[in-house]
Short mmCIF file of C-alpha atoms and ligand atoms in Angstrom, two decimals:
data_model
loop_
_atom_site.label_atom_id
_atom_site.label_comp_id
_atom_site.label_asym_id
_atom_site.label_seq_id
_atom_site.Cartn_x
_atom_site.Cartn_y
_atom_site.Cartn_z
CA MET A 198 -8.55 3.10 -5.42
CA ILE A 199 -4.96 3.19 -7.15
CA ILE A 200 -4.26 5.43 -10.03
CA VAL A 201 -1.40 4.27 -12.19
CA LEU A 202 0.22 7.04 -14.28
CA LYS A 203 1.77 6.45 -17.77
CA PRO A 204 5.54 6.04 -17.67
CA ASP A 205 5.86 9.29 -19.76
CA SER A 206 3.31 11.30 -17.70
CA THR A 207 4.57 14.94 -17.02
CA PRO A 208 4.95 16.63 -13.59
CA ALA A 209 1.92 18.94 -14.62
CA GLU A 210 -0.26 15.90 -15.48
CA ILE A 211 0.53 14.33 -12.09
CA ASP A 212 -0.23 17.56 -10.28
CA HIS A 213 -3.57 17.76 -12.08
CA VAL A 214 -4.49 14.27 -10.95
CA ILE A 215 -3.54 15.19 -7.36
CA GLU A 216 -5.74 18.29 -7.62
CA ARG A 217 -8.72 16.42 -8.90
CA ILE A 218 -8.51 13.95 -6.00
CA GLN A 219 -8.10 16.76 -3.46
CA ASP A 220 -11.15 18.56 -5.01
CA LEU A 221 -13.21 15.49 -4.15
CA GLY A 222 -12.20 15.81 -0.46
CA LEU A 223 -9.91 12.68 -0.78
CA LYS A 224 -6.22 12.30 0.26
CA PRO A 225 -3.67 11.41 -2.44
CA HIS A 226 -0.78 9.39 -1.54
CA VAL A 227 1.98 9.65 -4.15
CA SER A 228 4.52 6.87 -4.74
CA THR A 229 7.26 7.87 -7.23
CA GLY A 230 8.92 4.80 -8.61
CA GLU A 231 11.85 4.48 -10.97
CA HIS A 232 9.64 4.13 -14.02
CA ARG A 233 6.29 5.43 -13.08
CA THR A 234 4.18 7.28 -10.46
CA ILE A 235 1.27 5.55 -8.64
CA ILE A 236 -1.31 7.45 -6.61
CA GLY A 237 -3.18 5.91 -3.79
CA VAL A 238 -6.52 7.51 -3.02
CA ILE A 239 -7.30 7.56 0.63
CA GLY A 240 -10.91 8.30 1.77
CA ASP A 241 -14.47 7.41 0.75
CA GLU A 242 -14.04 5.98 -2.74
CA SER A 243 -17.72 6.13 -3.50
CA LYS A 244 -17.02 9.98 -4.06
CA MET A 245 -14.84 8.97 -7.13
CA GLN A 246 -17.06 6.31 -8.58
CA ALA A 247 -18.83 8.67 -11.03
CA GLN A 248 -15.59 10.41 -12.05
CA PRO A 249 -14.06 9.35 -15.35
CA LEU A 250 -10.55 9.62 -13.99
CA GLN A 251 -9.25 7.35 -16.79
CA ALA A 252 -9.89 10.31 -19.11
CA ILE A 253 -7.30 12.52 -17.49
CA ALA A 254 -4.18 13.00 -19.45
CA GLY A 255 -1.32 10.91 -18.08
CA VAL A 256 -3.49 8.34 -16.40
CA GLU A 257 -2.88 4.86 -17.67
CA GLN A 258 -5.15 2.84 -15.31
CA VAL A 259 -7.58 3.27 -12.43
CA LEU A 260 -7.66 0.22 -10.24
CA PRO A 261 -10.32 -0.20 -7.49
CA ILE A 262 -8.91 -2.00 -4.44
CA MET A 263 -11.24 -4.76 -3.29
CA LYS A 264 -9.46 -5.00 0.06
CA PRO A 265 -10.59 -2.68 2.81
CA PHE A 266 -6.85 -1.82 3.59
CA LYS A 267 -5.18 0.14 0.73
CA MET A 268 -1.78 1.45 1.76
CA ALA A 269 -1.01 -1.87 3.53
CA SER A 270 -1.87 -3.93 0.48
CA ARG A 271 0.42 -5.55 -1.97
CA GLU A 272 -1.43 -3.89 -4.72
CA PHE A 273 -0.41 -0.57 -3.54
CA HIS A 274 3.13 -1.45 -2.95
CA LYS A 275 4.56 -4.46 -4.76
CA ALA A 276 7.98 -4.72 -3.22
CA ASP A 277 8.52 -5.84 0.37
CA THR A 278 8.78 -2.80 2.71
CA VAL A 279 11.99 -2.52 4.74
CA VAL A 280 11.69 -0.80 8.06
CA ASN A 281 14.72 0.92 9.63
CA VAL A 282 14.94 0.77 13.41
CA GLY A 283 18.04 2.69 14.08
CA LYS A 284 20.63 1.06 11.94
CA VAL A 285 18.77 -2.34 11.90
CA LYS A 286 16.66 -3.29 8.91
CA ILE A 287 13.63 -5.45 9.15
CA GLY A 288 11.95 -6.93 6.04
CA GLY A 289 13.22 -7.74 2.50
CA GLY A 290 15.59 -10.41 3.59
CA HIS A 291 16.65 -8.67 6.87
CA LEU A 292 15.70 -10.29 10.13
CA GLY A 293 14.74 -8.29 13.22
CA MET A 294 15.94 -10.22 16.26
CA ILE A 295 14.21 -8.61 19.13
CA ALA A 296 15.11 -9.83 22.65
CA GLY A 297 15.01 -8.56 26.15
CA PRO A 298 12.98 -8.87 29.44
CA CYS A 299 9.15 -8.47 29.46
CA ALA A 300 9.53 -5.54 31.98
CA ILE A 301 12.40 -3.14 32.75
CA GLU A 302 13.11 -3.97 36.44
CA SER A 303 16.44 -2.16 37.06
CA VAL A 304 19.34 -0.81 35.11
CA TRP A 305 21.63 -3.75 36.29
CA ILE A 306 19.24 -6.59 35.26
CA LEU A 307 18.61 -4.90 32.02
CA ASP A 308 22.22 -4.46 31.36
CA GLU A 309 22.98 -8.04 32.21
CA ILE A 310 20.29 -9.32 29.84
CA ALA A 311 21.18 -6.96 27.06
CA GLY A 312 24.87 -7.98 27.09
CA ALA A 313 23.74 -11.64 26.85
CA VAL A 314 21.19 -11.20 24.00
CA LYS A 315 23.62 -8.93 22.11
CA LYS A 316 26.36 -11.61 22.34
CA ALA A 317 23.87 -14.26 21.04
CA GLY A 318 23.06 -12.02 17.95
CA ALA A 319 19.98 -10.16 19.01
CA ASN A 320 19.94 -6.72 17.03
CA ILE A 321 17.11 -4.83 18.95
CA LEU A 322 16.51 -4.60 22.69
CA ARG A 323 13.08 -4.81 24.10
CA GLY A 324 11.76 -4.08 27.64
CA GLY A 325 8.40 -2.74 28.94
CA ALA A 326 8.24 0.47 31.03
CA PHE A 327 4.49 0.74 30.82
CA LYS A 328 2.99 -2.81 31.35
CA PRO A 329 -0.49 -3.71 30.36
CA ARG A 330 -1.16 -6.19 33.32
CA THR A 331 -4.39 -8.16 33.79
CA SER A 332 -4.36 -7.27 37.46
CA PRO A 333 -4.10 -3.77 38.64
CA TYR A 334 -2.06 -5.22 41.60
CA SER A 335 0.67 -6.60 39.40
CA PHE A 336 3.87 -4.67 38.69
CA GLN A 337 2.90 -1.81 36.24
CA GLY A 338 6.34 -0.91 35.07
CA LEU A 339 8.98 1.84 35.95
CA GLY A 340 7.57 4.51 33.58
CA GLU A 341 9.96 7.18 32.73
CA ASP A 342 12.78 5.82 34.93
CA GLY A 343 12.47 2.57 32.95
CA LEU A 344 12.63 4.41 29.63
CA LYS A 345 15.89 6.02 30.69
CA PHE A 346 17.36 2.76 31.72
CA LEU A 347 16.40 1.35 28.33
CA GLN A 348 17.99 4.20 26.45
CA ASP A 349 21.22 3.99 28.40
CA VAL A 350 21.46 0.29 28.12
CA GLY A 351 20.53 0.26 24.45
CA GLN A 352 23.26 2.83 23.74
CA LYS A 353 25.87 0.98 25.87
CA HIS A 354 25.38 -2.25 23.83
CA ASP A 355 24.77 -0.39 20.51
CA MET A 356 21.23 -1.70 20.14
CA PRO A 357 18.23 0.19 18.99
CA THR A 358 15.28 -0.30 21.45
CA VAL A 359 11.48 -1.04 21.31
CA THR A 360 8.98 -0.55 24.09
CA GLU A 361 5.30 -0.54 24.53
CA VAL A 362 3.07 2.59 24.56
CA MET A 363 -0.39 2.15 25.92
CA ASP A 364 -1.91 5.65 25.82
CA PRO A 365 -1.63 8.58 23.52
CA ARG A 366 -0.31 10.64 26.56
CA GLN A 367 2.74 8.47 26.75
CA ILE A 368 3.85 8.94 23.09
CA PRO A 369 6.09 12.05 23.69
CA LEU A 370 7.96 10.25 26.48
CA VAL A 371 8.42 6.98 24.56
CA GLU A 372 9.39 8.94 21.40
CA LYS A 373 12.01 10.67 23.33
CA TYR A 374 13.73 7.61 24.82
CA ALA A 375 13.03 4.65 22.40
CA ASP A 376 13.68 3.85 18.77
CA MET A 377 10.44 1.98 18.20
CA PHE A 378 6.97 1.96 19.50
CA GLN A 379 5.17 -1.21 20.44
CA ILE A 380 1.57 -1.39 20.15
CA GLY A 381 0.50 -4.20 22.38
CA ALA A 382 -2.08 -6.91 21.64
CA ARG A 383 -4.66 -5.27 23.98
CA ASN A 384 -4.23 -1.95 22.15
CA MET A 385 -4.22 -3.04 18.59
CA GLN A 386 -7.65 -1.57 18.06
CA ASN A 387 -7.15 1.52 20.34
CA PHE A 388 -7.84 3.73 17.19
CA ASP A 389 -6.96 7.06 18.90
CA LEU A 390 -3.63 5.66 19.86
CA LEU A 391 -3.03 4.40 16.35
CA LYS A 392 -3.95 7.72 14.86
CA GLU A 393 -1.46 9.53 17.14
CA ILE A 394 1.28 7.12 16.51
CA GLY A 395 0.64 7.50 12.72
CA GLN A 396 1.51 11.20 13.15
CA THR A 397 4.97 10.31 14.45
CA LYS A 398 7.91 9.10 12.33
CA LYS A 399 9.25 6.39 14.51
CA PRO A 400 8.82 2.74 13.46
CA VAL A 401 5.98 0.73 15.00
CA LEU A 402 5.87 -2.81 16.11
CA MET A 403 2.13 -3.72 15.75
CA LYS A 404 1.18 -6.78 17.70
CA ARG A 405 -1.94 -8.85 16.61
CA GLY A 406 -4.80 -8.55 19.06
CA MET A 407 -5.80 -11.75 20.80
CA SER A 408 -9.03 -12.03 19.09
CA ALA A 409 -8.06 -10.15 15.92
CA THR A 410 -8.29 -11.58 12.48
CA VAL A 411 -5.47 -11.00 9.91
CA LYS A 412 -7.77 -8.53 8.17
CA ASP A 413 -8.26 -6.69 11.55
CA LEU A 414 -4.49 -6.52 11.98
CA LEU A 415 -4.00 -5.08 8.49
CA MET A 416 -6.67 -2.50 9.10
CA SER A 417 -4.95 -1.37 12.32
CA ALA A 418 -1.77 -1.05 10.30
CA GLU A 419 -3.77 1.03 7.78
CA TYR A 420 -4.65 3.52 10.61
CA VAL A 421 -0.97 4.20 11.15
CA LEU A 422 -0.05 4.36 7.43
CA SER A 423 -2.89 6.58 6.49
CA GLU A 424 -1.79 9.10 9.06
CA GLY A 425 1.62 9.32 7.39
CA ASN A 426 3.84 6.86 9.23
CA PRO A 427 4.95 4.17 6.78
CA ASN A 428 7.11 2.29 9.28
CA VAL A 429 5.04 -0.50 10.47
CA VAL A 430 6.18 -3.98 11.38
CA LEU A 431 3.47 -6.58 12.09
CA CYS A 432 3.79 -9.25 14.81
CA GLU A 433 2.02 -12.50 15.16
CA ARG A 434 1.73 -13.32 18.95
CA GLY A 435 -0.88 -15.95 19.07
CA VAL A 436 -4.69 -15.75 19.37
CA ARG A 437 -7.11 -17.00 21.96
CA SER A 438 -8.45 -20.45 21.37
CA PHE A 439 -9.98 -23.44 23.27
CA GLU A 440 -6.56 -24.94 23.73
CA ASP A 441 -5.47 -24.36 27.22
CA SER A 442 -2.04 -26.07 27.33
CA THR A 443 -0.43 -23.01 25.69
CA ARG A 444 -0.94 -19.40 26.59
CA ASN A 445 -2.36 -18.63 23.07
CA MET A 446 -2.58 -20.40 19.87
CA LEU A 447 0.31 -19.51 17.58
CA ASP A 448 -1.17 -18.89 13.99
CA MET A 449 1.88 -19.57 11.97
CA SER A 450 -0.10 -19.32 8.71
CA ALA A 451 -0.47 -15.62 9.41
CA VAL A 452 3.06 -15.05 8.25
CA PRO A 453 2.63 -16.19 4.66
CA ASN A 454 -1.06 -15.04 4.73
CA VAL A 455 0.02 -11.55 5.63
CA GLN A 456 2.86 -11.57 3.15
CA GLY A 457 0.67 -12.48 0.35
CA GLN A 458 -1.62 -9.57 1.03
CA SER A 459 0.74 -6.87 2.35
CA HIS A 460 4.24 -5.44 1.66
CA LEU A 461 4.74 -4.88 5.35
CA PRO A 462 7.33 -6.94 7.38
CA ILE A 463 5.82 -9.44 9.80
CA ILE A 464 7.75 -11.10 12.74
CA VAL A 465 6.61 -13.72 15.30
CA ASP A 466 6.65 -13.57 19.12
CA PRO A 467 6.73 -17.22 20.18
CA SER A 468 7.02 -16.08 23.88
CA HIS A 469 3.55 -14.63 24.18
CA ALA A 470 2.12 -17.04 21.75
CA THR A 471 3.10 -20.25 23.67
CA GLY A 472 3.96 -18.97 27.15
CA ARG A 473 6.18 -22.06 27.54
CA THR A 474 10.06 -22.10 27.42
CA ASP A 475 10.09 -25.63 25.89
CA LEU A 476 7.89 -24.40 22.91
CA ILE A 477 9.71 -21.11 22.20
CA PRO A 478 12.85 -22.54 20.49
CA PRO A 479 10.97 -24.81 17.97
CA MET A 480 8.46 -22.14 17.18
CA ALA A 481 11.10 -19.47 16.74
CA LEU A 482 12.77 -21.76 14.18
CA ALA A 483 9.46 -22.62 12.56
CA SER A 484 8.72 -18.86 12.25
CA ILE A 485 11.86 -18.09 10.32
CA ALA A 486 11.27 -21.28 8.21
CA ALA A 487 7.66 -19.98 7.48
CA GLY A 488 9.24 -16.74 6.12
CA ALA A 489 8.94 -14.38 9.16
CA ASP A 490 11.05 -11.23 9.09
CA GLY A 491 12.40 -11.92 12.58
CA VAL A 492 11.35 -13.08 16.08
CA HIS A 493 10.58 -11.35 19.29
CA ILE A 494 11.73 -13.37 22.37
CA GLU A 495 11.58 -12.61 26.19
CA VAL A 496 14.82 -13.44 27.99
CA HIS A 497 15.62 -13.07 31.59
CA SER A 498 18.73 -13.78 33.66
CA CYS A 499 16.70 -15.04 36.65
CA PRO A 500 13.15 -15.88 35.43
CA GLU A 501 12.03 -17.02 38.85
CA LYS A 502 12.51 -13.40 40.14
CA ALA A 503 11.09 -11.70 37.09
CA LEU A 504 8.34 -9.18 37.85
CA SER A 505 6.52 -10.04 34.71
CA ASP A 506 6.15 -13.19 32.38
CA GLY A 507 8.97 -15.03 34.29
CA PRO A 508 7.56 -18.53 33.33
CA GLN A 509 8.03 -17.83 29.68
CA ALA A 510 11.46 -16.16 29.86
CA LEU A 511 14.35 -18.04 28.10
CA LEU A 512 17.61 -18.07 30.12
CA PRO A 513 20.46 -16.47 28.08
CA PRO A 514 22.25 -19.73 27.31
CA LYS A 515 19.02 -21.11 25.87
CA TYR A 516 18.57 -18.02 23.91
CA ALA A 517 22.04 -18.26 22.45
CA GLU A 518 21.34 -21.92 21.56
CA VAL A 519 18.32 -21.12 19.46
CA MET A 520 19.95 -18.04 17.96
CA ALA A 521 22.84 -20.34 16.76
CA GLN A 522 20.15 -22.64 15.03
CA ILE A 523 18.42 -19.67 13.64
CA ARG A 524 21.71 -18.36 12.02
CA LYS A 525 22.23 -21.62 10.24
CA LEU A 526 18.61 -21.60 9.00
CA ALA A 527 18.85 -17.87 7.91
CA GLU A 528 21.94 -18.76 5.76
CA VAL A 529 20.16 -21.52 3.96
CA LEU A 530 17.25 -19.06 3.36
CA GLY A 531 19.51 -16.27 2.34
CA LYS A 532 18.38 -13.97 5.14
CA VAL A 533 20.74 -11.76 7.15
CA PHE A 534 20.75 -10.25 10.70
C1 PEP B 835 4.78 -7.80 25.80
O1 PEP B 835 5.39 -7.78 24.74
O2 PEP B 835 5.26 -7.82 26.85
C2 PEP B 835 3.34 -7.92 25.78
C3 PEP B 835 2.60 -7.53 26.77
O3 PEP B 835 2.86 -8.50 24.64
P1 PEP B 835 1.38 -8.70 24.03
O4 PEP B 835 0.86 -7.29 23.87
O5 PEP B 835 1.63 -9.40 22.75
O6 PEP B 835 0.59 -9.42 25.09
MN1 MN B 836 5.59 -10.04 28.28
#
């Protein structure tokens, strides 16, 4: 439920509305705009149904939200949200160009890749230190050492960093070294993790689960937002389908679909969506053309020796080529990065 206050409502009237909401055991989320205040009511709305809130002084309108997600909805927040990752903005015409290796393997390899992607125009460095591998015998990541390398290399190349957090116990470590949390596809519905992440202030890159609907994705974002962290960037990374010539099925329509329903930025990861280096460049371009707020691409200087996702890693010159094309497209669309 959203309570829209009158443009001339007084601070005392607003406080009174907040008290009434709290008395019902619900959580008010106050959004103070230039012209008016809007209060989102978080919690079990049925408690409010019998209350004539419209009768309270200062209240202009009481709007039930039909969607199960509230804070993530366009109704709640009309303008596009812009998420700051260090000094990089994502959303509202700003493109987040995230690139780097799947896993952090050594400080030297990471440094080599970071230098190349930065030169090509990437503005956020990625790299996994905790890897969610299908097999327990595959490389699991360097853990804290990897996070240290990511921080050092990010600072050296003046790029904020993003890395995956798989477990609530890893949050303090990742928070210490990285600029943005990544919630991986496999953890999109790890609700305890989402709640804990929601209690931090760091931006979050929330990847769509491989069998998750767009509504499921927005509900997961709602978990983070409702805990107090408004800095969520969504990521379409393909879903499972019957098609077996690509790693996943890229749902490009998720981009405008999400943007119609939510104010949150959404980027696309054509690397995990297709798993194929020949498909990543055209799908990256298609993502920007579809209105995505950025792309997330895996790059490796020697894919044949990569410890994770080598077959889908672009070589730096190929990444530079697609970035040059994206730059032209972004200019036409009036987007910047
Ligand atoms: C990754 O970004 O390396 C990754 C594991 O992605 P996803 O969670 O989308 O599979
Ligand atoms: Mn990967």
